[in-house]
PDB file of C-alpha atoms and ligand atoms in Angstrom:
ATOM      1  CA  MET R   1     -13.072  13.336 -20.312  1.00  0.00           C
ATOM      2  CA  ASN R   2      -9.982  15.431 -19.717  1.00  0.00           C
ATOM      3  CA  PHE R   3      -8.167  17.446 -22.457  1.00  0.00           C
ATOM      4  CA  LEU R   4      -5.885  14.561 -23.495  1.00  0.00           C
ATOM      5  CA  GLU R   5      -8.680  11.955 -23.567  1.00  0.00           C
ATOM      6  CA  GLU R   6     -10.761  14.310 -25.727  1.00  0.00           C
ATOM      7  CA  ARG R   7      -7.866  14.768 -28.224  1.00  0.00           C
ATOM      8  CA  ILE R   8      -7.315  10.985 -28.353  1.00  0.00           C
ATOM      9  CA  VAL R   9     -10.906  10.454 -29.256  1.00  0.00           C
ATOM     10  CA  LYS R  10     -10.811  13.232 -31.890  1.00  0.00           C
ATOM     11  CA  ASP R  11      -7.405  12.503 -33.590  1.00  0.00           C
ATOM     12  CA  GLY R  12      -6.098   9.072 -32.307  1.00  0.00           C
ATOM     13  CA  VAL R  13      -6.203   6.139 -34.613  1.00  0.00           C
ATOM     14  CA  VAL R  14      -6.528   2.516 -33.204  1.00  0.00           C
ATOM     15  CA  LYS R  15      -4.325   0.089 -35.185  1.00  0.00           C
ATOM     16  CA  ALA R  16      -4.087  -3.625 -35.177  1.00  0.00           C
ATOM     17  CA  GLY R  17      -1.693  -5.106 -32.538  1.00  0.00           C
ATOM     18  CA  ASN R  18      -2.720  -2.866 -29.707  1.00  0.00           C
ATOM     19  CA  ILE R  19      -1.135   0.245 -31.246  1.00  0.00           C
ATOM     20  CA  LEU R  20      -2.667   3.721 -30.702  1.00  0.00           C
ATOM     21  CA  LYS R  21      -1.438   6.068 -33.306  1.00  0.00           C
ATOM     22  CA  VAL R  22      -1.216   9.650 -32.049  1.00  0.00           C
ATOM     23  CA  ASP R  23       1.317  11.049 -34.523  1.00  0.00           C
ATOM     24  CA  SER R  24      -0.838  13.951 -35.685  1.00  0.00           C
ATOM     25  CA  PHE R  25      -0.412  15.652 -32.220  1.00  0.00           C
ATOM     26  CA  LEU R  26       1.980  13.760 -29.944  1.00  0.00           C
ATOM     27  CA  ASN R  27       4.859  11.813 -31.423  1.00  0.00           C
ATOM     28  CA  HIS R  28       5.440  13.001 -34.873  1.00  0.00           C
ATOM     29  CA  GLN R  29       3.607  16.300 -35.390  1.00  0.00           C
ATOM     30  CA  MET R  30       3.529  17.844 -31.915  1.00  0.00           C
ATOM     31  CA  ASP R  31       0.825  20.189 -30.667  1.00  0.00           C
ATOM     32  CA  MET R  32       2.696  22.505 -28.331  1.00  0.00           C
ATOM     33  CA  ARG R  33      -0.442  23.979 -26.673  1.00  0.00           C
ATOM     34  CA  LEU R  34      -1.413  20.389 -25.720  1.00  0.00           C
ATOM     35  CA  PHE R  35       2.141  19.818 -24.480  1.00  0.00           C
ATOM     36  CA  ARG R  36       1.973  22.821 -22.331  1.00  0.00           C
ATOM     37  CA  GLN R  37      -1.360  21.575 -20.782  1.00  0.00           C
ATOM     38  CA  MET R  38       0.395  18.203 -20.126  1.00  0.00           C
ATOM     39  CA  GLY R  39       3.345  19.876 -18.521  1.00  0.00           C
ATOM     40  CA  GLU R  40       1.231  21.946 -16.250  1.00  0.00           C
ATOM     41  CA  GLU R  41      -0.881  18.892 -15.306  1.00  0.00           C
ATOM     42  CA  PHE R  42       2.374  16.912 -14.350  1.00  0.00           C
ATOM     43  CA  LYS R  43       3.356  19.968 -12.335  1.00  0.00           C
ATOM     44  CA  ARG R  44       0.020  19.939 -10.468  1.00  0.00           C
ATOM     45  CA  ARG R  45       0.130  16.227  -9.842  1.00  0.00           C
ATOM     46  CA  PHE R  46       3.696  16.231  -8.519  1.00  0.00           C
ATOM     47  CA  ALA R  47       3.578  19.556  -6.729  1.00  0.00           C
ATOM     48  CA  ASP R  48       4.692  18.223  -3.444  1.00  0.00           C
ATOM     49  CA  LYS R  49       7.763  16.364  -4.771  1.00  0.00           C
ATOM     50  CA  PRO R  50      11.255  17.923  -4.574  1.00  0.00           C
ATOM     51  CA  ILE R  51      12.027  17.275  -8.221  1.00  0.00           C
ATOM     52  CA  ASN R  52      15.273  18.711  -9.630  1.00  0.00           C
ATOM     53  CA  LYS R  53      15.591  16.878 -12.917  1.00  0.00           C
ATOM     54  CA  ILE R  54      13.460  15.181 -15.497  1.00  0.00           C
ATOM     55  CA  LEU R  55      14.532  11.882 -17.198  1.00  0.00           C
ATOM     56  CA  THR R  56      13.221  10.511 -20.421  1.00  0.00           C
ATOM     57  CA  ILE R  57      14.163   8.167 -23.271  1.00  0.00           C
ATOM     58  CA  GLU R  58      15.060   8.884 -26.880  1.00  0.00           C
ATOM     59  CA  ALA R  59      13.040   9.692 -28.906  1.00  0.00           C
ATOM     60  CA  SER R  60       9.364  10.383 -28.500  1.00  0.00           C
ATOM     61  CA  GLY R  61       9.441  11.185 -24.865  1.00  0.00           C
ATOM     62  CA  ILE R  62      11.749  14.122 -25.302  1.00  0.00           C
ATOM     63  CA  GLY R  63       9.255  16.717 -26.452  1.00  0.00           C
ATOM     64  CA  ILE R  64       6.860  16.189 -23.626  1.00  0.00           C
ATOM     65  CA  ALA R  65       9.693  16.058 -21.188  1.00  0.00           C
ATOM     66  CA  CYS R  66      11.087  19.419 -22.370  1.00  0.00           C
ATOM     67  CA  VAL R  67       7.835  21.205 -21.910  1.00  0.00           C
ATOM     68  CA  ALA R  68       7.301  19.629 -18.451  1.00  0.00           C
ATOM     69  CA  ALA R  69      10.884  20.677 -17.546  1.00  0.00           C
ATOM     70  CA  GLU R  70       9.947  24.285 -18.274  1.00  0.00           C
ATOM     71  CA  CYS R  71       6.974  23.984 -15.986  1.00  0.00           C
ATOM     72  CA  PHE R  72       9.167  22.484 -13.258  1.00  0.00           C
ATOM     73  CA  ASP R  73      12.099  24.843 -14.114  1.00  0.00           C
ATOM     74  CA  VAL R  74      14.550  22.001 -14.109  1.00  0.00           C
ATOM     75  CA  PRO R  75      16.865  20.402 -16.688  1.00  0.00           C
ATOM     76  CA  VAL R  76      16.025  17.300 -18.819  1.00  0.00           C
ATOM     77  CA  VAL R  77      18.232  14.361 -19.415  1.00  0.00           C
ATOM     78  CA  PHE R  78      17.363  11.775 -21.973  1.00  0.00           C
ATOM     79  CA  ALA R  79      18.589   8.259 -22.214  1.00  0.00           C
ATOM     80  CA  LYS R  80      20.264   7.764 -25.529  1.00  0.00           C
ATOM     81  CA  LYS R  81      20.063   4.742 -27.672  1.00  0.00           C
ATOM     82  CA  SER R  82      23.487   3.356 -28.170  1.00  0.00           C
ATOM     83  CA  GLN R  83      24.756   0.772 -30.702  1.00  0.00           C
ATOM     84  CA  SER R  84      28.216   0.696 -29.302  1.00  0.00           C
ATOM     85  CA  VAL R  85      29.493  -2.463 -27.697  1.00  0.00           C
ATOM     86  CA  ASN R  86      32.332  -0.745 -26.154  1.00  0.00           C
ATOM     87  CA  ILE R  87      30.588   1.148 -23.385  1.00  0.00           C
ATOM     88  CA  ASP R  88      33.160   2.837 -21.163  1.00  0.00           C
ATOM     89  CA  GLY R  89      32.746   3.309 -17.402  1.00  0.00           C
ATOM     90  CA  ASP R  90      31.409   6.797 -17.683  1.00  0.00           C
ATOM     91  CA  VAL R  91      27.900   5.809 -18.401  1.00  0.00           C
ATOM     92  CA  TYR R  92      24.987   3.997 -16.788  1.00  0.00           C
ATOM     93  CA  VAL R  93      23.611   1.304 -19.099  1.00  0.00           C
ATOM     94  CA  SER R  94      20.309  -0.482 -19.311  1.00  0.00           C
ATOM     95  CA  GLU R  95      18.583  -2.765 -21.872  1.00  0.00           C
ATOM     96  CA  VAL R  96      15.132  -1.758 -23.047  1.00  0.00           C
ATOM     97  CA  GLU R  97      12.954  -3.863 -25.227  1.00  0.00           C
ATOM     98  CA  SER R  98      11.019  -1.691 -27.617  1.00  0.00           C
ATOM     99  CA  PHE R  99       7.320  -2.365 -27.702  1.00  0.00           C
ATOM    100  CA  THR R 100       6.775  -0.861 -31.151  1.00  0.00           C
ATOM    101  CA  HIS R 101       9.944  -1.993 -32.842  1.00  0.00           C
ATOM    102  CA  LYS R 102      10.268  -5.403 -31.121  1.00  0.00           C
ATOM    103  CA  ARG R 103      14.072  -5.119 -30.613  1.00  0.00           C
ATOM    104  CA  VAL R 104      16.251  -4.615 -27.703  1.00  0.00           C
ATOM    105  CA  ASN R 105      18.006  -1.175 -27.450  1.00  0.00           C
ATOM    106  CA  ARG R 106      20.869  -0.437 -25.115  1.00  0.00           C
ATOM    107  CA  VAL R 107      20.313   2.991 -23.529  1.00  0.00           C
ATOM    108  CA  ILE R 108      22.904   5.042 -21.869  1.00  0.00           C
ATOM    109  CA  VAL R 109      23.163   8.151 -19.618  1.00  0.00           C
ATOM    110  CA  SER R 110      26.486   9.913 -18.898  1.00  0.00           C
ATOM    111  CA  LYS R 111      27.433   9.727 -15.167  1.00  0.00           C
ATOM    112  CA  LYS R 112      28.012  13.507 -15.473  1.00  0.00           C
ATOM    113  CA  PHE R 113      24.310  14.131 -15.592  1.00  0.00           C
ATOM    114  CA  LEU R 114      22.806  11.852 -13.002  1.00  0.00           C
ATOM    115  CA  GLY R 115      24.047  11.227  -9.386  1.00  0.00           C
ATOM    116  CA  PRO R 116      22.950  10.511  -5.820  1.00  0.00           C
ATOM    117  CA  GLU R 117      21.802  14.089  -5.280  1.00  0.00           C
ATOM    118  CA  ASP R 118      19.154  13.849  -7.948  1.00  0.00           C
ATOM    119  CA  HIS R 119      15.414  13.635  -7.388  1.00  0.00           C
ATOM    120  CA  ILE R 120      13.971  12.537 -10.640  1.00  0.00           C
ATOM    121  CA  LEU R 121      10.603  12.769 -12.363  1.00  0.00           C
ATOM    122  CA  ILE R 122      10.586  10.245 -15.299  1.00  0.00           C
ATOM    123  CA  ILE R 123       8.443  11.247 -18.170  1.00  0.00           C
ATOM    124  CA  ASP R 124       7.404   9.231 -21.229  1.00  0.00           C
ATOM    125  CA  ASP R 125       4.804   9.420 -23.914  1.00  0.00           C
ATOM    126  CA  PHE R 126       3.346   5.783 -23.597  1.00  0.00           C
ATOM    127  CA  LEU R 127       3.281   3.057 -21.057  1.00  0.00           C
ATOM    128  CA  ALA R 128       2.578  -0.396 -22.471  1.00  0.00           C
ATOM    129  CA  ASN R 129       4.553  -3.402 -20.882  1.00  0.00           C
ATOM    130  CA  GLY R 130       6.685  -1.093 -18.818  1.00  0.00           C
ATOM    131  CA  CYS R 131      10.124  -2.011 -20.303  1.00  0.00           C
ATOM    132  CA  ALA R 132      11.030   1.600 -21.101  1.00  0.00           C
ATOM    133  CA  LEU R 133      10.217   2.673 -17.581  1.00  0.00           C
ATOM    134  CA  GLN R 134      12.079  -0.246 -15.939  1.00  0.00           C
ATOM    135  CA  GLY R 135      15.094   0.638 -17.991  1.00  0.00           C
ATOM    136  CA  LEU R 136      14.941   4.324 -16.761  1.00  0.00           C
ATOM    137  CA  ILE R 137      14.333   3.295 -13.146  1.00  0.00           C
ATOM    138  CA  SER R 138      17.413   1.019 -13.308  1.00  0.00           C
ATOM    139  CA  ILE R 139      19.472   4.013 -14.519  1.00  0.00           C
ATOM    140  CA  VAL R 140      18.356   6.174 -11.615  1.00  0.00           C
ATOM    141  CA  ASP R 141      19.093   3.255  -9.177  1.00  0.00           C
ATOM    142  CA  GLN R 142      22.581   2.836 -10.656  1.00  0.00           C
ATOM    143  CA  ALA R 143      23.198   6.614 -10.140  1.00  0.00           C
ATOM    144  CA  GLY R 144      21.919   6.283  -6.550  1.00  0.00           C
ATOM    145  CA  GLY R 145      19.247   8.933  -7.233  1.00  0.00           C
ATOM    146  CA  THR R 146      15.645   8.977  -6.171  1.00  0.00           C
ATOM    147  CA  VAL R 147      12.660   8.432  -8.408  1.00  0.00           C
ATOM    148  CA  GLU R 148      10.158  10.965  -7.041  1.00  0.00           C
ATOM    149  CA  GLY R 149       7.430  10.108  -9.611  1.00  0.00           C
ATOM    150  CA  ILE R 150       6.659   8.913 -13.060  1.00  0.00           C
ATOM    151  CA  GLY R 151       4.461  10.976 -15.522  1.00  0.00           C
ATOM    152  CA  ILE R 152       3.146   9.160 -18.481  1.00  0.00           C
ATOM    153  CA  ALA R 153       0.920  10.823 -21.289  1.00  0.00           C
ATOM    154  CA  ILE R 154      -0.957   7.616 -22.327  1.00  0.00           C
ATOM    155  CA  GLU R 155      -1.044   4.423 -20.471  1.00  0.00           C
ATOM    156  CA  LYS R 156      -2.493   1.367 -22.122  1.00  0.00           C
ATOM    157  CA  GLY R 157      -4.213   0.002 -18.904  1.00  0.00           C
ATOM    158  CA  PHE R 158      -4.937  -3.378 -20.583  1.00  0.00           C
ATOM    159  CA  GLN R 159      -1.166  -4.051 -20.888  1.00  0.00           C
ATOM    160  CA  PRO R 160       0.758  -5.031 -17.634  1.00  0.00           C
ATOM    161  CA  GLY R 161       3.229  -2.049 -17.318  1.00  0.00           C
ATOM    162  CA  GLY R 162       1.140   0.188 -15.130  1.00  0.00           C
ATOM    163  CA  ALA R 163       0.121  -2.407 -12.567  1.00  0.00           C
ATOM    164  CA  LYS R 164       3.733  -3.682 -12.381  1.00  0.00           C
ATOM    165  CA  ILE R 165       5.204  -0.182 -11.738  1.00  0.00           C
ATOM    166  CA  ARG R 166       2.495   0.712  -9.186  1.00  0.00           C
ATOM    167  CA  GLU R 167       3.161  -2.583  -7.340  1.00  0.00           C
ATOM    168  CA  MET R 168       6.815  -1.616  -7.157  1.00  0.00           C
ATOM    169  CA  GLY R 169       5.534   1.415  -5.174  1.00  0.00           C
ATOM    170  CA  TYR R 170       6.362   4.236  -7.604  1.00  0.00           C
ATOM    171  CA  PRO R 171       3.954   7.187  -7.749  1.00  0.00           C
ATOM    172  CA  LEU R 172       2.758   6.877 -11.319  1.00  0.00           C
ATOM    173  CA  GLU R 173       0.444   9.469 -12.969  1.00  0.00           C
ATOM    174  CA  SER R 174      -0.936   8.795 -16.386  1.00  0.00           C
ATOM    175  CA  LEU R 175      -2.885  11.674 -17.985  1.00  0.00           C
ATOM    176  CA  ALA R 176      -5.013   9.206 -20.044  1.00  0.00           C
ATOM    177  CA  ILE R 177      -5.445   5.564 -19.181  1.00  0.00           C
ATOM    178  CA  VAL R 178      -6.879   3.475 -22.027  1.00  0.00           C
ATOM    179  CA  GLU R 179      -8.899   0.682 -20.581  1.00  0.00           C
ATOM    180  CA  SER R 180      -9.750  -0.957 -23.992  1.00  0.00           C
ATOM    181  CA  MET R 181      -9.682  -0.125 -27.633  1.00  0.00           C
ATOM    182  CA  ASP R 182     -11.013  -1.804 -30.774  1.00  0.00           C
ATOM    183  CA  ASP R 183      -9.355  -1.370 -34.185  1.00  0.00           C
ATOM    184  CA  ALA R 184     -12.467  -2.545 -36.000  1.00  0.00           C
ATOM    185  CA  THR R 185     -14.669   0.200 -34.703  1.00  0.00           C
ATOM    186  CA  GLY R 186     -11.940   2.725 -33.705  1.00  0.00           C
ATOM    187  CA  THR R 187     -13.470   3.088 -30.276  1.00  0.00           C
ATOM    188  CA  VAL R 188     -11.308   3.900 -27.189  1.00  0.00           C
ATOM    189  CA  VAL R 189     -12.598   3.530 -23.636  1.00  0.00           C
ATOM    190  CA  PHE R 190     -10.784   5.300 -20.794  1.00  0.00           C
ATOM    191  CA  ARG R 191     -10.372   4.305 -17.154  1.00  0.00           C
ATOM    192  CA  PRO R 192     -12.218   6.950 -14.965  1.00  0.00           C
ATOM    193  CA  GLN R 193      -9.836   9.145 -13.040  1.00  0.00           C
ATOM    194  CA  PRO R 194     -10.323  11.329 -10.041  1.00  0.00           C
TER     195      PRO R 194
HETATM  196  P1  LIG L 201       6.766  -0.297 -22.980  1.00  0.00           P
HETATM  197  O1  LIG L 201       8.219  -0.220 -22.759  1.00  0.00           O
HETATM  198  O2  LIG L 201       5.960   0.247 -21.818  1.00  0.00           O
HETATM  199  O3  LIG L 201       6.335  -1.634 -23.389  1.00  0.00           O
HETATM  200  O4  LIG L 201       6.415   0.673 -24.239  1.00  0.00           O
HETATM  201  C1  LIG L 201       6.641   2.085 -24.055  1.00  0.00           C
HETATM  202  C2  LIG L 201       7.234   2.623 -25.348  1.00  0.00           C
HETATM  203  O5  LIG L 201       6.676   1.948 -26.569  1.00  0.00           O
HETATM  204  C3  LIG L 201       6.873   4.050 -25.462  1.00  0.00           C
HETATM  205  O6  LIG L 201       8.051   4.831 -25.213  1.00  0.00           O
HETATM  206  C4  LIG L 201       6.398   4.274 -26.845  1.00  0.00           C
HETATM  207  O7  LIG L 201       7.325   4.881 -27.669  1.00  0.00           O
HETATM  208  C5  LIG L 201       6.089   2.912 -27.408  1.00  0.00           C
HETATM  209  N1  LIG L 201       4.677   2.533 -27.464  1.00  0.00           N
HETATM  210  C6  LIG L 201       4.020   1.538 -26.787  1.00  0.00           C
HETATM  211  N2  LIG L 201       2.757   1.397 -27.109  1.00  0.00           N
HETATM  212  C7  LIG L 201       2.575   2.325 -28.047  1.00  0.00           C
HETATM  213  C8  LIG L 201       1.328   2.685 -28.809  1.00  0.00           C
HETATM  214  O8  LIG L 201       0.257   2.095 -28.669  1.00  0.00           O
HETATM  215  N3  LIG L 201       1.466   3.733 -29.664  1.00  0.00           N
HETATM  216  C9  LIG L 201       2.675   4.359 -29.809  1.00  0.00           C
HETATM  217  N4  LIG L 201       2.734   5.335 -30.751  1.00  0.00           N
HETATM  218  N5  LIG L 201       3.834   3.998 -29.185  1.00  0.00           N
HETATM  219  C10 LIG L 201       3.733   3.079 -28.202  1.00  0.00           C
END
């Protein structure tokens, strides 16, 4: 098991409805030493890519993306959730269905911060059905930029997002891939990784 898998086994809680709760170290209280390890691992896995910017989504991807950005020495842009119906022409817009909150959020990125010259690493905390990632990919496409890679902390491999994104041809690296989990026993089984 790698460092993140070990931490999930130690402190993660399996909830009903296919939810893995990791709020004691990842998306509420945040363990910065663990984040540093994740950032360095993303840097190692995407070492050959000409990444000049990291893109993530509000809110829980931001912490991991910031630490990763330090490792890559590049800026971070996060897609903002926007309630506004009057979106002006200065932003890229995409609709993202939230897995945990079961509602559709409109997310926006200012055109000032993303363009055709950008080589993007997309970072997020979880990958489930892939809606968040598809929204972010659409924003990079609208900007004419290049998605160089996608880095995820925890992929739930029994949900379809990972397979969909890999089929689309994107280099996707998930630090921990949960193959199955059981809320009755609390067990989590990981997909073996090279
Ligand atoms: P997707 O768009 O891939 O269906 O879901 C990804 C988003 O849903 C992530 O950004 C994350 O915030 C949230 N999410 C999905 N599954 C889980 C889960 O099991 N636990 C937690 N804490 N968040 C999740």
